[in-house]
Amino acid sequence: MASARPACGPISTFSRVQILHLVQSRSPRSISELCEATGLHQNTIREHLQRLIEGGYIIPSIEHRATRGRPRTLYSAVTGTPEASSAVARDKVNAAARRGDLMRRAMPATASDLGPRATYQLDALIEHLEESGFEPVIDDAQLTVDLTPCPHAAARPEDRPVLCRVHLGLMQGVLTEAGGPLAADSVRESALPAECTVQLRLTDIAA
């Protein structure tokens, strides 16, 4: 089996994974809440948040308050829904679709049998996963994404559930942002840390 590539991109550190886990679990979050939950300094949190905003994973908003005082900046997870969408994420989706169309013009057989909207979703998903250090293999028939070997295989066993939940949440957001019939359902259980398969599903709009 090939060795796993190291994780890369905006979520290359576990501190950023922790921050994403917190905002995915409950949004919005303030910097002080994130500092308390992670034990990191405010300046470190700000640096991580900026990278996550630039990556299209988190969006900032200004707190609405009725009392005096400077409003806080709050941070929410990008889910791809109209109320939690990111211009960066939308640009990534559109760019992935353009590159996918170029590839399919050269190699028509690479188009998904699931239809054009699902094809664009998969374009965006593949590029997101590659940016995150994965080597995705899509099975249209089984609706699976094989991410073996997982670049997080060497992570501490107690950290892996958080890593899996965060990456699944990011995949769900990418598919929602792209718009179409596919959703990321779950990460299949595996006895080997390097093995990772994500189960997709067709949503009601596929009908």
PDB file of C-alpha atoms in Angstrom:
ATOM      1  CA  MET A   1       0.000   0.000   0.000  1.00  0.00           C
ATOM      2  CA  ALA A   2       1.291   3.476  -0.845  1.00  0.00           C
ATOM      3  CA  SER A   3       2.285   5.693   2.032  1.00  0.00           C
ATOM      4  CA  ALA A   4      -0.133   8.452   2.961  1.00  0.00           C
ATOM      5  CA  ARG A   5       0.680  11.982   1.920  1.00  0.00           C
ATOM      6  CA  PRO A   6       0.887  14.557   4.712  1.00  0.00           C
ATOM      7  CA  ALA A   7      -2.193  16.699   5.189  1.00  0.00           C
ATOM      8  CA  CYS A   8      -1.911  20.041   3.439  1.00  0.00           C
ATOM      9  CA  GLY A   9      -3.878  23.179   2.617  1.00  0.00           C
ATOM     10  CA  PRO A  10      -5.713  25.470   5.057  1.00  0.00           C
ATOM     11  CA  ILE A  11      -6.482  22.591   7.459  1.00  0.00           C
ATOM     12  CA  SER A  12      -2.953  21.203   7.676  1.00  0.00           C
ATOM     13  CA  THR A  13      -2.720  21.615  11.469  1.00  0.00           C
ATOM     14  CA  PHE A  14      -4.767  19.937  14.178  1.00  0.00           C
ATOM     15  CA  SER A  15      -5.360  23.324  15.797  1.00  0.00           C
ATOM     16  CA  ARG A  16      -7.323  24.395  12.716  1.00  0.00           C
ATOM     17  CA  VAL A  17      -9.167  21.082  12.771  1.00  0.00           C
ATOM     18  CA  GLN A  18     -10.123  21.786  16.401  1.00  0.00           C
ATOM     19  CA  ILE A  19     -11.400  25.250  15.472  1.00  0.00           C
ATOM     20  CA  LEU A  20     -13.412  23.842  12.580  1.00  0.00           C
ATOM     21  CA  HIS A  21     -14.856  21.161  14.841  1.00  0.00           C
ATOM     22  CA  LEU A  22     -15.982  23.817  17.318  1.00  0.00           C
ATOM     23  CA  VAL A  23     -17.670  26.036  14.729  1.00  0.00           C
ATOM     24  CA  GLN A  24     -19.214  23.042  12.945  1.00  0.00           C
ATOM     25  CA  SER A  25     -20.629  21.851  16.274  1.00  0.00           C
ATOM     26  CA  ARG A  26     -22.120  25.253  17.080  1.00  0.00           C
ATOM     27  CA  SER A  27     -22.074  28.498  15.128  1.00  0.00           C
ATOM     28  CA  PRO A  28     -21.374  31.319  15.543  1.00  0.00           C
ATOM     29  CA  ARG A  29     -18.383  31.360  17.876  1.00  0.00           C
ATOM     30  CA  SER A  30     -16.367  34.243  19.279  1.00  0.00           C
ATOM     31  CA  ILE A  31     -12.585  34.371  19.521  1.00  0.00           C
ATOM     32  CA  SER A  32     -12.767  34.239  23.320  1.00  0.00           C
ATOM     33  CA  GLU A  33     -14.866  31.051  23.147  1.00  0.00           C
ATOM     34  CA  LEU A  34     -12.375  29.452  20.771  1.00  0.00           C
ATOM     35  CA  CYS A  35      -9.461  30.464  23.004  1.00  0.00           C
ATOM     36  CA  GLU A  36     -11.132  28.956  26.060  1.00  0.00           C
ATOM     37  CA  ALA A  37     -11.957  25.707  24.251  1.00  0.00           C
ATOM     38  CA  THR A  38      -8.531  25.205  22.653  1.00  0.00           C
ATOM     39  CA  GLY A  39      -6.159  26.880  25.108  1.00  0.00           C
ATOM     40  CA  LEU A  40      -4.590  28.859  22.261  1.00  0.00           C
ATOM     41  CA  HIS A  41      -3.649  32.543  22.425  1.00  0.00           C
ATOM     42  CA  GLN A  42      -5.972  35.077  20.773  1.00  0.00           C
ATOM     43  CA  ASN A  43      -3.363  36.025  18.158  1.00  0.00           C
ATOM     44  CA  THR A  44      -2.867  32.361  17.248  1.00  0.00           C
ATOM     45  CA  ILE A  45      -6.632  31.860  16.951  1.00  0.00           C
ATOM     46  CA  ARG A  46      -6.875  34.937  14.703  1.00  0.00           C
ATOM     47  CA  GLU A  47      -4.138  33.605  12.415  1.00  0.00           C
ATOM     48  CA  HIS A  48      -5.851  30.225  12.117  1.00  0.00           C
ATOM     49  CA  LEU A  49      -9.233  31.848  11.493  1.00  0.00           C
ATOM     50  CA  GLN A  50      -7.779  33.999   8.722  1.00  0.00           C
ATOM     51  CA  ARG A  51      -6.398  30.920   6.957  1.00  0.00           C
ATOM     52  CA  LEU A  52      -9.743  29.164   7.306  1.00  0.00           C
ATOM     53  CA  ILE A  53     -11.604  32.203   5.944  1.00  0.00           C
ATOM     54  CA  GLU A  54      -9.198  32.374   2.990  1.00  0.00           C
ATOM     55  CA  GLY A  55      -9.783  28.663   2.383  1.00  0.00           C
ATOM     56  CA  GLY A  56     -13.568  29.132   2.262  1.00  0.00           C
ATOM     57  CA  TYR A  57     -14.278  27.056   5.378  1.00  0.00           C
ATOM     58  CA  ILE A  58     -15.348  29.774   7.829  1.00  0.00           C
ATOM     59  CA  ILE A  59     -17.230  33.068   7.449  1.00  0.00           C
ATOM     60  CA  PRO A  60     -17.040  36.065   9.797  1.00  0.00           C
ATOM     61  CA  SER A  61     -19.979  38.235  10.814  1.00  0.00           C
ATOM     62  CA  ILE A  62     -20.481  41.234  13.088  1.00  0.00           C
ATOM     63  CA  GLU A  63     -22.490  40.640  16.245  1.00  0.00           C
ATOM     64  CA  HIS A  64     -25.812  42.457  16.515  1.00  0.00           C
ATOM     65  CA  ARG A  65     -26.199  43.854  20.004  1.00  0.00           C
ATOM     66  CA  ALA A  66     -28.655  46.208  21.685  1.00  0.00           C
ATOM     67  CA  THR A  67     -26.271  47.332  24.445  1.00  0.00           C
ATOM     68  CA  ARG A  68     -23.351  49.741  24.299  1.00  0.00           C
ATOM     69  CA  GLY A  69     -19.905  48.506  23.444  1.00  0.00           C
ATOM     70  CA  ARG A  70     -17.931  47.406  20.457  1.00  0.00           C
ATOM     71  CA  PRO A  71     -19.638  44.496  18.660  1.00  0.00           C
ATOM     72  CA  ARG A  72     -17.649  41.302  18.409  1.00  0.00           C
ATOM     73  CA  THR A  73     -16.713  39.449  15.255  1.00  0.00           C
ATOM     74  CA  LEU A  74     -18.318  36.008  15.258  1.00  0.00           C
ATOM     75  CA  TYR A  75     -17.275  33.004  13.176  1.00  0.00           C
ATOM     76  CA  SER A  76     -19.462  30.336  11.581  1.00  0.00           C
ATOM     77  CA  ALA A  77     -18.822  27.191   9.561  1.00  0.00           C
ATOM     78  CA  VAL A  78     -19.494  27.347   5.833  1.00  0.00           C
ATOM     79  CA  THR A  79     -22.238  24.836   5.040  1.00  0.00           C
ATOM     80  CA  GLY A  80     -23.051  25.840   1.457  1.00  0.00           C
ATOM     81  CA  THR A  81     -26.560  26.965   2.384  1.00  0.00           C
ATOM     82  CA  PRO A  82     -27.640  30.528   1.448  1.00  0.00           C
ATOM     83  CA  GLU A  83     -27.253  31.728   5.045  1.00  0.00           C
ATOM     84  CA  ALA A  84     -23.795  30.152   5.475  1.00  0.00           C
ATOM     85  CA  SER A  85     -22.124  30.459   2.095  1.00  0.00           C
ATOM     86  CA  SER A  86     -18.678  31.793   1.256  1.00  0.00           C
ATOM     87  CA  ALA A  87     -17.598  33.714  -1.844  1.00  0.00           C
ATOM     88  CA  VAL A  88     -14.314  31.797  -1.718  1.00  0.00           C
ATOM     89  CA  ALA A  89     -16.153  28.467  -1.650  1.00  0.00           C
ATOM     90  CA  ARG A  90     -18.382  29.527  -4.561  1.00  0.00           C
ATOM     91  CA  ASP A  91     -15.356  30.573  -6.609  1.00  0.00           C
ATOM     92  CA  LYS A  92     -13.721  27.197  -5.919  1.00  0.00           C
ATOM     93  CA  VAL A  93     -16.850  25.333  -7.052  1.00  0.00           C
ATOM     94  CA  ASN A  94     -17.103  27.348 -10.273  1.00  0.00           C
ATOM     95  CA  ALA A  95     -13.401  26.948 -11.038  1.00  0.00           C
ATOM     96  CA  ALA A  96     -13.598  23.186 -10.461  1.00  0.00           C
ATOM     97  CA  ALA A  97     -16.556  22.952 -12.878  1.00  0.00           C
ATOM     98  CA  ARG A  98     -14.654  24.865 -15.571  1.00  0.00           C
ATOM     99  CA  ARG A  99     -11.625  22.612 -15.218  1.00  0.00           C
ATOM    100  CA  GLY A 100     -13.877  19.552 -15.217  1.00  0.00           C
ATOM    101  CA  ASP A 101     -15.561  20.669 -18.448  1.00  0.00           C
ATOM    102  CA  LEU A 102     -12.166  21.094 -20.100  1.00  0.00           C
ATOM    103  CA  MET A 103     -11.160  17.587 -19.039  1.00  0.00           C
ATOM    104  CA  ARG A 104     -14.433  16.073 -20.256  1.00  0.00           C
ATOM    105  CA  ARG A 105     -14.104  17.732 -23.643  1.00  0.00           C
ATOM    106  CA  ALA A 106     -10.769  15.981 -23.985  1.00  0.00           C
ATOM    107  CA  MET A 107     -11.964  12.740 -22.339  1.00  0.00           C
ATOM    108  CA  PRO A 108     -15.789  12.435 -22.594  1.00  0.00           C
ATOM    109  CA  ALA A 109     -15.774   9.073 -20.797  1.00  0.00           C
ATOM    110  CA  THR A 110     -14.841  10.798 -17.519  1.00  0.00           C
ATOM    111  CA  ALA A 111     -18.328  12.327 -17.145  1.00  0.00           C
ATOM    112  CA  SER A 112     -20.398  10.948 -14.271  1.00  0.00           C
ATOM    113  CA  ASP A 113     -23.360   8.714 -15.123  1.00  0.00           C
ATOM    114  CA  LEU A 114     -25.260  10.512 -12.364  1.00  0.00           C
ATOM    115  CA  GLY A 115     -25.957  13.547 -14.556  1.00  0.00           C
ATOM    116  CA  PRO A 116     -24.458  17.010 -15.088  1.00  0.00           C
ATOM    117  CA  ARG A 117     -25.311  18.483 -11.681  1.00  0.00           C
ATOM    118  CA  ALA A 118     -23.772  15.547  -9.838  1.00  0.00           C
ATOM    119  CA  THR A 119     -20.766  15.735 -12.165  1.00  0.00           C
ATOM    120  CA  TYR A 120     -20.139  19.341 -11.091  1.00  0.00           C
ATOM    121  CA  GLN A 121     -20.532  18.341  -7.456  1.00  0.00           C
ATOM    122  CA  LEU A 122     -17.897  15.652  -7.910  1.00  0.00           C
ATOM    123  CA  ASP A 123     -15.591  18.131  -9.668  1.00  0.00           C
ATOM    124  CA  ALA A 124     -15.734  20.379  -6.605  1.00  0.00           C
ATOM    125  CA  LEU A 125     -15.412  17.494  -4.155  1.00  0.00           C
ATOM    126  CA  ILE A 126     -12.360  16.004  -5.848  1.00  0.00           C
ATOM    127  CA  GLU A 127     -10.528  19.337  -5.939  1.00  0.00           C
ATOM    128  CA  HIS A 128     -11.371  20.011  -2.284  1.00  0.00           C
ATOM    129  CA  LEU A 129     -10.083  16.603  -1.213  1.00  0.00           C
ATOM    130  CA  GLU A 130      -6.906  16.929  -3.242  1.00  0.00           C
ATOM    131  CA  GLU A 131      -6.268  20.338  -1.681  1.00  0.00           C
ATOM    132  CA  SER A 132      -6.658  18.676   1.727  1.00  0.00           C
ATOM    133  CA  GLY A 133      -4.028  16.025   0.972  1.00  0.00           C
ATOM    134  CA  PHE A 134      -6.282  13.127  -0.050  1.00  0.00           C
ATOM    135  CA  GLU A 135      -6.153  10.992  -3.202  1.00  0.00           C
ATOM    136  CA  PRO A 136      -9.885  10.429  -3.851  1.00  0.00           C
ATOM    137  CA  VAL A 137     -11.239   7.618  -6.015  1.00  0.00           C
ATOM    138  CA  ILE A 138     -14.941   7.999  -6.858  1.00  0.00           C
ATOM    139  CA  ASP A 139     -17.233   5.046  -7.540  1.00  0.00           C
ATOM    140  CA  ASP A 140     -20.401   6.344  -9.228  1.00  0.00           C
ATOM    141  CA  ALA A 141     -22.183   3.023  -8.994  1.00  0.00           C
ATOM    142  CA  GLN A 142     -21.565   2.431  -5.281  1.00  0.00           C
ATOM    143  CA  LEU A 143     -21.686   6.154  -4.416  1.00  0.00           C
ATOM    144  CA  THR A 144     -18.419   5.938  -2.496  1.00  0.00           C
ATOM    145  CA  VAL A 145     -15.279   8.029  -2.186  1.00  0.00           C
ATOM    146  CA  ASP A 146     -12.202   5.951  -1.374  1.00  0.00           C
ATOM    147  CA  LEU A 147      -9.617   8.072   0.472  1.00  0.00           C
ATOM    148  CA  THR A 148      -7.150   5.246   1.157  1.00  0.00           C
ATOM    149  CA  PRO A 149      -4.423   5.801   2.216  1.00  0.00           C
ATOM    150  CA  CYS A 150      -5.714   8.378   4.679  1.00  0.00           C
ATOM    151  CA  PRO A 151      -3.134  11.137   5.300  1.00  0.00           C
ATOM    152  CA  HIS A 152      -4.289  11.226   8.929  1.00  0.00           C
ATOM    153  CA  ALA A 153      -3.562   7.534   9.548  1.00  0.00           C
ATOM    154  CA  ALA A 154      -0.678   8.427  11.868  1.00  0.00           C
ATOM    155  CA  ALA A 155      -2.808  10.742  14.013  1.00  0.00           C
ATOM    156  CA  ARG A 156      -3.451   9.863  17.637  1.00  0.00           C
ATOM    157  CA  PRO A 157      -6.376   7.420  17.921  1.00  0.00           C
ATOM    158  CA  GLU A 158      -8.233   9.827  20.230  1.00  0.00           C
ATOM    159  CA  ASP A 159      -7.990  12.574  17.565  1.00  0.00           C
ATOM    160  CA  ARG A 160      -9.271  10.542  14.634  1.00  0.00           C
ATOM    161  CA  PRO A 161     -13.020  10.870  15.406  1.00  0.00           C
ATOM    162  CA  VAL A 162     -12.690  14.666  15.342  1.00  0.00           C
ATOM    163  CA  LEU A 163     -10.666  14.553  12.125  1.00  0.00           C
ATOM    164  CA  CYS A 164     -13.264  12.327  10.467  1.00  0.00           C
ATOM    165  CA  ARG A 165     -16.198  14.481  11.575  1.00  0.00           C
ATOM    166  CA  VAL A 166     -14.535  17.682  10.410  1.00  0.00           C
ATOM    167  CA  HIS A 167     -13.626  16.318   6.990  1.00  0.00           C
ATOM    168  CA  LEU A 168     -17.077  14.813   6.536  1.00  0.00           C
ATOM    169  CA  GLY A 169     -18.613  18.177   7.429  1.00  0.00           C
ATOM    170  CA  LEU A 170     -16.374  19.923   4.895  1.00  0.00           C
ATOM    171  CA  MET A 171     -17.371  17.439   2.198  1.00  0.00           C
ATOM    172  CA  GLN A 172     -21.042  18.017   2.993  1.00  0.00           C
ATOM    173  CA  GLY A 173     -20.490  21.765   2.662  1.00  0.00           C
ATOM    174  CA  VAL A 174     -18.715  21.444  -0.688  1.00  0.00           C
ATOM    175  CA  LEU A 175     -21.469  19.264  -2.151  1.00  0.00           C
ATOM    176  CA  THR A 176     -24.162  21.631  -0.874  1.00  0.00           C
ATOM    177  CA  GLU A 177     -22.314  24.661  -2.253  1.00  0.00           C
ATOM    178  CA  ALA A 178     -22.038  22.996  -5.674  1.00  0.00           C
ATOM    179  CA  GLY A 179     -25.767  22.210  -5.661  1.00  0.00           C
ATOM    180  CA  GLY A 180     -27.079  18.888  -6.910  1.00  0.00           C
ATOM    181  CA  PRO A 181     -28.405  15.483  -5.887  1.00  0.00           C
ATOM    182  CA  LEU A 182     -25.383  14.190  -3.947  1.00  0.00           C
ATOM    183  CA  ALA A 183     -24.697  14.461  -0.219  1.00  0.00           C
ATOM    184  CA  ALA A 184     -21.944  13.010   1.957  1.00  0.00           C
ATOM    185  CA  ASP A 185     -23.616  10.538   4.307  1.00  0.00           C
ATOM    186  CA  SER A 186     -21.000   8.937   6.550  1.00  0.00           C
ATOM    187  CA  VAL A 187     -17.470   7.626   6.962  1.00  0.00           C
ATOM    188  CA  ARG A 188     -17.461   3.839   6.906  1.00  0.00           C
ATOM    189  CA  GLU A 189     -15.947   2.087   9.885  1.00  0.00           C
ATOM    190  CA  SER A 190     -12.625   0.383   9.230  1.00  0.00           C
ATOM    191  CA  ALA A 191     -10.263  -1.717  11.312  1.00  0.00           C
ATOM    192  CA  LEU A 192      -7.209  -0.169   9.643  1.00  0.00           C
ATOM    193  CA  PRO A 193      -6.349   3.528  10.214  1.00  0.00           C
ATOM    194  CA  ALA A 194      -5.094   3.997   6.642  1.00  0.00           C
ATOM    195  CA  GLU A 195      -8.374   2.792   5.118  1.00  0.00           C
ATOM    196  CA  CYS A 196     -11.063   5.418   4.646  1.00  0.00           C
ATOM    197  CA  THR A 197     -14.234   5.293   2.565  1.00  0.00           C
ATOM    198  CA  VAL A 198     -16.952   7.947   2.568  1.00  0.00           C
ATOM    199  CA  GLN A 199     -20.476   6.913   1.652  1.00  0.00           C
ATOM    200  CA  LEU A 200     -22.429   9.326  -0.554  1.00  0.00           C
ATOM    201  CA  ARG A 201     -26.186   9.283  -1.062  1.00  0.00           C
ATOM    202  CA  LEU A 202     -28.728  10.678  -3.488  1.00  0.00           C
ATOM    203  CA  THR A 203     -30.969  13.260  -1.843  1.00  0.00           C
ATOM    204  CA  ASP A 204     -34.665  13.855  -2.455  1.00  0.00           C
ATOM    205  CA  ILE A 205     -33.958  16.423  -5.173  1.00  0.00           C
ATOM    206  CA  ALA A 206     -32.560  13.600  -7.307  1.00  0.00           C
ATOM    207  CA  ALA A 207     -36.137  12.527  -7.933  1.00  0.00           C
TER     208      ALA A 207
END
